[in-house]
PDB file of C-alpha atoms in Angstrom:
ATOM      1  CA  UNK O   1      79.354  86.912  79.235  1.00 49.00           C
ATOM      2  CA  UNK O   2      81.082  88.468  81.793  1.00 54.00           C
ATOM      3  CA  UNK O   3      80.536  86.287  85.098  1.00 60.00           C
ATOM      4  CA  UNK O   4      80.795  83.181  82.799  1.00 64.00           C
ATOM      5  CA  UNK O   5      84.809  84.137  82.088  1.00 70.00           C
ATOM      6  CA  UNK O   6      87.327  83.020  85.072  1.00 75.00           C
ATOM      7  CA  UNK O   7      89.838  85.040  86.314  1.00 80.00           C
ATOM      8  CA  UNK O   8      90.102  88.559  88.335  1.00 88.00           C
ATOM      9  CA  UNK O   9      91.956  91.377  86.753  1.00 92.00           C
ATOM     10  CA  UNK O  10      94.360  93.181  88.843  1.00 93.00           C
ATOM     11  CA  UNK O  11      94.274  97.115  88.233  1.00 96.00           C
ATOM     12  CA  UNK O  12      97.307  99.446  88.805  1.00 96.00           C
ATOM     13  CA  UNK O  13      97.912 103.184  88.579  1.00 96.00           C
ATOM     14  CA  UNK O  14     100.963 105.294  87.016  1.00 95.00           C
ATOM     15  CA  UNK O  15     100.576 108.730  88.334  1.00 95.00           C
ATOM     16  CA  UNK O  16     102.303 111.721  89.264  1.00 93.00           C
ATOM     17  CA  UNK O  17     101.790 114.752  91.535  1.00 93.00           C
ATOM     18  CA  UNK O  18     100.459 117.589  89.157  1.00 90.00           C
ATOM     19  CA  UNK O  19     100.072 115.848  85.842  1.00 92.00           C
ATOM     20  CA  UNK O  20      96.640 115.520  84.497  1.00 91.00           C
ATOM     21  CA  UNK O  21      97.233 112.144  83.074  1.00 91.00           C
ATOM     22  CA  UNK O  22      97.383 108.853  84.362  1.00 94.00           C
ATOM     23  CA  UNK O  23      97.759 105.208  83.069  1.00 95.00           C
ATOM     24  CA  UNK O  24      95.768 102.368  84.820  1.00 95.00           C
ATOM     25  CA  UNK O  25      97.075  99.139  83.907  1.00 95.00           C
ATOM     26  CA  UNK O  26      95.064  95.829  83.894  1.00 94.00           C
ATOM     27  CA  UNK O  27      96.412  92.413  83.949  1.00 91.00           C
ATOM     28  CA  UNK O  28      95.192  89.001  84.926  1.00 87.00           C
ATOM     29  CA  UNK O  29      95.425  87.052  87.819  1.00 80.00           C
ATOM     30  CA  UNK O  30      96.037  83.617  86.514  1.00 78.00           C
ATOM     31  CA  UNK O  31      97.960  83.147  82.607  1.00 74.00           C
ATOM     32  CA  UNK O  32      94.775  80.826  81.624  1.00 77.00           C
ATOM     33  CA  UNK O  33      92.313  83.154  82.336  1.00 74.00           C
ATOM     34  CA  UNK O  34      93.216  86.209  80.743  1.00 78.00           C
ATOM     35  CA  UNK O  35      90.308  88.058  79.701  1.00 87.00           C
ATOM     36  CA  UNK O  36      90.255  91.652  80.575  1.00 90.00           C
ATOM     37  CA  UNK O  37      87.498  93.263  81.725  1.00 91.00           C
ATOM     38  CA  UNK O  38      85.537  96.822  81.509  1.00 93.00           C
ATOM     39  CA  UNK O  39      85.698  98.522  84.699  1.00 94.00           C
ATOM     40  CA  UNK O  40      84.187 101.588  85.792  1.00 95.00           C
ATOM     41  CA  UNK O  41      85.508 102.599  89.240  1.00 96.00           C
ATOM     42  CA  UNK O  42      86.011 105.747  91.291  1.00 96.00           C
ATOM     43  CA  UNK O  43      89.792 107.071  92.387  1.00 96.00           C
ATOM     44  CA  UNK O  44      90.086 108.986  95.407  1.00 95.00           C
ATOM     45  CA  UNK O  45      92.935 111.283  95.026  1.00 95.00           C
ATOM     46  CA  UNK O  46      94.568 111.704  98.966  1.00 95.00           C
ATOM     47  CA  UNK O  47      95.869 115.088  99.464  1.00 94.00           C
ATOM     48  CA  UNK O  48      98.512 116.160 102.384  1.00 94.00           C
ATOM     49  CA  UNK O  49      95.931 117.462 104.560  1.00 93.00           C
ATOM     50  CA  UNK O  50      94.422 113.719 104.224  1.00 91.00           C
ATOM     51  CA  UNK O  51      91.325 114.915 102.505  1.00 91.00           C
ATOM     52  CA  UNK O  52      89.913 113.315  99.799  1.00 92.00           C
ATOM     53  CA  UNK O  53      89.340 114.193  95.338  1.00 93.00           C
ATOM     54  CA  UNK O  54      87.284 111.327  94.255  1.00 94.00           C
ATOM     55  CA  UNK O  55      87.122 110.873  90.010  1.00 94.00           C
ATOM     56  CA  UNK O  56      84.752 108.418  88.465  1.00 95.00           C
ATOM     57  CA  UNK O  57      86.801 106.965  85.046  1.00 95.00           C
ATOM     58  CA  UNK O  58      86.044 104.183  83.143  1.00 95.00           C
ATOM     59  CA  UNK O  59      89.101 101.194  82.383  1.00 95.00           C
ATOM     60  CA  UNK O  60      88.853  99.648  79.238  1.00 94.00           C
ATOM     61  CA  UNK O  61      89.121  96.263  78.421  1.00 92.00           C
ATOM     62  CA  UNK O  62      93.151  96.459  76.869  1.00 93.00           C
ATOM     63  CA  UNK O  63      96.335  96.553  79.153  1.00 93.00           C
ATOM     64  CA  UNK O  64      96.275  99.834  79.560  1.00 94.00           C
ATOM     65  CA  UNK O  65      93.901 102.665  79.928  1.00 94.00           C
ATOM     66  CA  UNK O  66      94.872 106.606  79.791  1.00 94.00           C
ATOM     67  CA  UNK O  67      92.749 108.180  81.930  1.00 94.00           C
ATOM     68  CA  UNK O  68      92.062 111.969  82.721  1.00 92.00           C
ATOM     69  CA  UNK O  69      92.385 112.046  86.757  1.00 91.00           C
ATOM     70  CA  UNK O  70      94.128 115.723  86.639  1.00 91.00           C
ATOM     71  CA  UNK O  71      95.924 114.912  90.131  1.00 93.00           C
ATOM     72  CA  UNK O  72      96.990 117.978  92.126  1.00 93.00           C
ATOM     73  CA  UNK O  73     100.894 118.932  93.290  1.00 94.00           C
ATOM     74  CA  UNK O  74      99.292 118.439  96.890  1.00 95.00           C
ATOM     75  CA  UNK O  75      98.699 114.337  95.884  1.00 95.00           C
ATOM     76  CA  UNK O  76     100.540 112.118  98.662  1.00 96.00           C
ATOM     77  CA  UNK O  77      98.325 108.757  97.054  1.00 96.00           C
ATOM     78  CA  UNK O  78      95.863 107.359  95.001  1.00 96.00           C
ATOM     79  CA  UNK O  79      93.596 104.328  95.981  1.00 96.00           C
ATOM     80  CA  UNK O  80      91.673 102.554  92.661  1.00 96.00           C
ATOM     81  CA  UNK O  81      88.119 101.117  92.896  1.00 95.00           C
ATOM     82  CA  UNK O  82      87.574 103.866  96.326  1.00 93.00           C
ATOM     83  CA  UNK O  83      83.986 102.821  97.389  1.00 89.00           C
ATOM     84  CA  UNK O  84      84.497  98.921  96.302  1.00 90.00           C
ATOM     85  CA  UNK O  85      82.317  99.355  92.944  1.00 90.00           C
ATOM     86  CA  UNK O  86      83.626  96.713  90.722  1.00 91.00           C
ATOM     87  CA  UNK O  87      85.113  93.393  91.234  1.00 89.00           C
ATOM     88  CA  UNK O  88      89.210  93.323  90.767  1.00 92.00           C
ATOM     89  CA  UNK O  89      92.517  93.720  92.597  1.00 93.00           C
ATOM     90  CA  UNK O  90      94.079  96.730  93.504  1.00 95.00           C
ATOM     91  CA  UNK O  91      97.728  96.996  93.192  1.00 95.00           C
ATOM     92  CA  UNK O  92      98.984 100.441  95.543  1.00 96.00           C
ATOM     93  CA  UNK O  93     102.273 101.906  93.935  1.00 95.00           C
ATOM     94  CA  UNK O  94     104.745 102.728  95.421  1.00 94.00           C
ATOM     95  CA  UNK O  95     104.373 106.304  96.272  1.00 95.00           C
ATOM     96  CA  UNK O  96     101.067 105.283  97.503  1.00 96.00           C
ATOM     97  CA  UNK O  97     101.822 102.483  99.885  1.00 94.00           C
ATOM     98  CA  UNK O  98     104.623 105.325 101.304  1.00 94.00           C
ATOM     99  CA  UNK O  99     101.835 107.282 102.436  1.00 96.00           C
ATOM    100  CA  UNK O 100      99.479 104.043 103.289  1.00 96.00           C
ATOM    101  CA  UNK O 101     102.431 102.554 106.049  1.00 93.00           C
ATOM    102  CA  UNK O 102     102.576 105.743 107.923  1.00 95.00           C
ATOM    103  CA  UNK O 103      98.844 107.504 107.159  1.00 95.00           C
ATOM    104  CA  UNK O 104      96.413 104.733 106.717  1.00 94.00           C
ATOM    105  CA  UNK O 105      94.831 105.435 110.458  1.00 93.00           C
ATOM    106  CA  UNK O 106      93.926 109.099 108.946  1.00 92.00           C
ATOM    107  CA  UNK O 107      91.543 107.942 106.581  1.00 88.00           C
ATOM    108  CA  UNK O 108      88.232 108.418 107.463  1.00 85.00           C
ATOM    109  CA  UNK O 109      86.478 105.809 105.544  1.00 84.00           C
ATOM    110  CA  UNK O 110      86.683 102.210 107.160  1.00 88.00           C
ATOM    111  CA  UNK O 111      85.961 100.681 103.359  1.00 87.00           C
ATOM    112  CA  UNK O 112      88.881 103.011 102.250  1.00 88.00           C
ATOM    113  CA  UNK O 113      91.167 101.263 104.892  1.00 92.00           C
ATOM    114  CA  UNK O 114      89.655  97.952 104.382  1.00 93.00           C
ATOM    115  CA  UNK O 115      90.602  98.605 100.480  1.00 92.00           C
ATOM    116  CA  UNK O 116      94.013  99.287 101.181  1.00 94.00           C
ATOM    117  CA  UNK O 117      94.284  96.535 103.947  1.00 94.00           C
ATOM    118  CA  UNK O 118      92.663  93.919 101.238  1.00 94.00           C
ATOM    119  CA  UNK O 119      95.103  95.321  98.855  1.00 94.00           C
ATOM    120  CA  UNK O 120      98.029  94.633 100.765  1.00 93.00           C
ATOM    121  CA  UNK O 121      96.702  91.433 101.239  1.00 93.00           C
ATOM    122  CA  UNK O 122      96.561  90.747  97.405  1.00 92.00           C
ATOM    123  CA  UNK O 123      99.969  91.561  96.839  1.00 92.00           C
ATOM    124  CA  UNK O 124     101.590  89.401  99.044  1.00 93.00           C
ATOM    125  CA  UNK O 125      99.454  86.229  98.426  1.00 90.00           C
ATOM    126  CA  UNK O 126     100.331  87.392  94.791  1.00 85.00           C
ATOM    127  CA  UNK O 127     104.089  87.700  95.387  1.00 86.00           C
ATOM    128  CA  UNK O 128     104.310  91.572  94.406  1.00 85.00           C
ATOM    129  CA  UNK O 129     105.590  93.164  97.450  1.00 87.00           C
ATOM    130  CA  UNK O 130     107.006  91.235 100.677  1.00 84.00           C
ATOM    131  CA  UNK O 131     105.634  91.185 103.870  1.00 75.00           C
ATOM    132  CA  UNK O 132     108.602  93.223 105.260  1.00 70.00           C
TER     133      UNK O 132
END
């Protein structure tokens, strides 16, 4: 059963600007707990103009997941699990986080910001990015 399995999974996206494809990626938190997890989230897709595309996709339980998120040449970021649906970490890539640092006051959603802010959180505790 799912709650009865330790561990969170930590979700990441591959994307680029105009590509209809992208790959989320799923790992585990801790080496001994590594049971991946069935996700179904929404992406919001941020534009330049800082509006919002949101896309409701499903993440399989396997280390990665091709999804269909058909992001526009306008893209600037993309935040996983928008509207805090499901219960896992968010890694921000890199292109993201670019826009995040200098943008993240132009989002109009306070659980958006708290998402990324949580996020950044995450991946320092976890050792992914430094707090430079």
């Amino acid at each position: 059963m799912w709650l009865e399995t330790p561990g969170t999974n930590i979700l990441s996206c591959l994307w680029q600007p105009g590509q209809s494809t992208a790959t989320i990626t799923q790992t585990h938190d801790r080496p001994e707990c590594a049971t991946l997890r069935l996700h179904r989230i929404q992406v919001a897709i941020v534009l330049k103009d800082h509006s919002l595309i949101t896309r409701t996709i499903t993440v399989l339980p396997q280390a990665q997941t091709e999804v269909v998120l058909d992001v526009p040449r306008e893209a600037v970021a993309v935040l996983l699990n928008y509207g805090d649906y499901t219960f896992a970490k968010v890694e921000i890539d890199s292109l993201s986080r670019s826009y995040f640092q200098d943008n993240l006051h132009k989002l109009d959603s306070s659980v958006s910001r708290s998402l990324v802010w949580k996020s950044y959180f995450d991946m320092v505790k976890d050792c992914r990015i430094t707090s430079q």
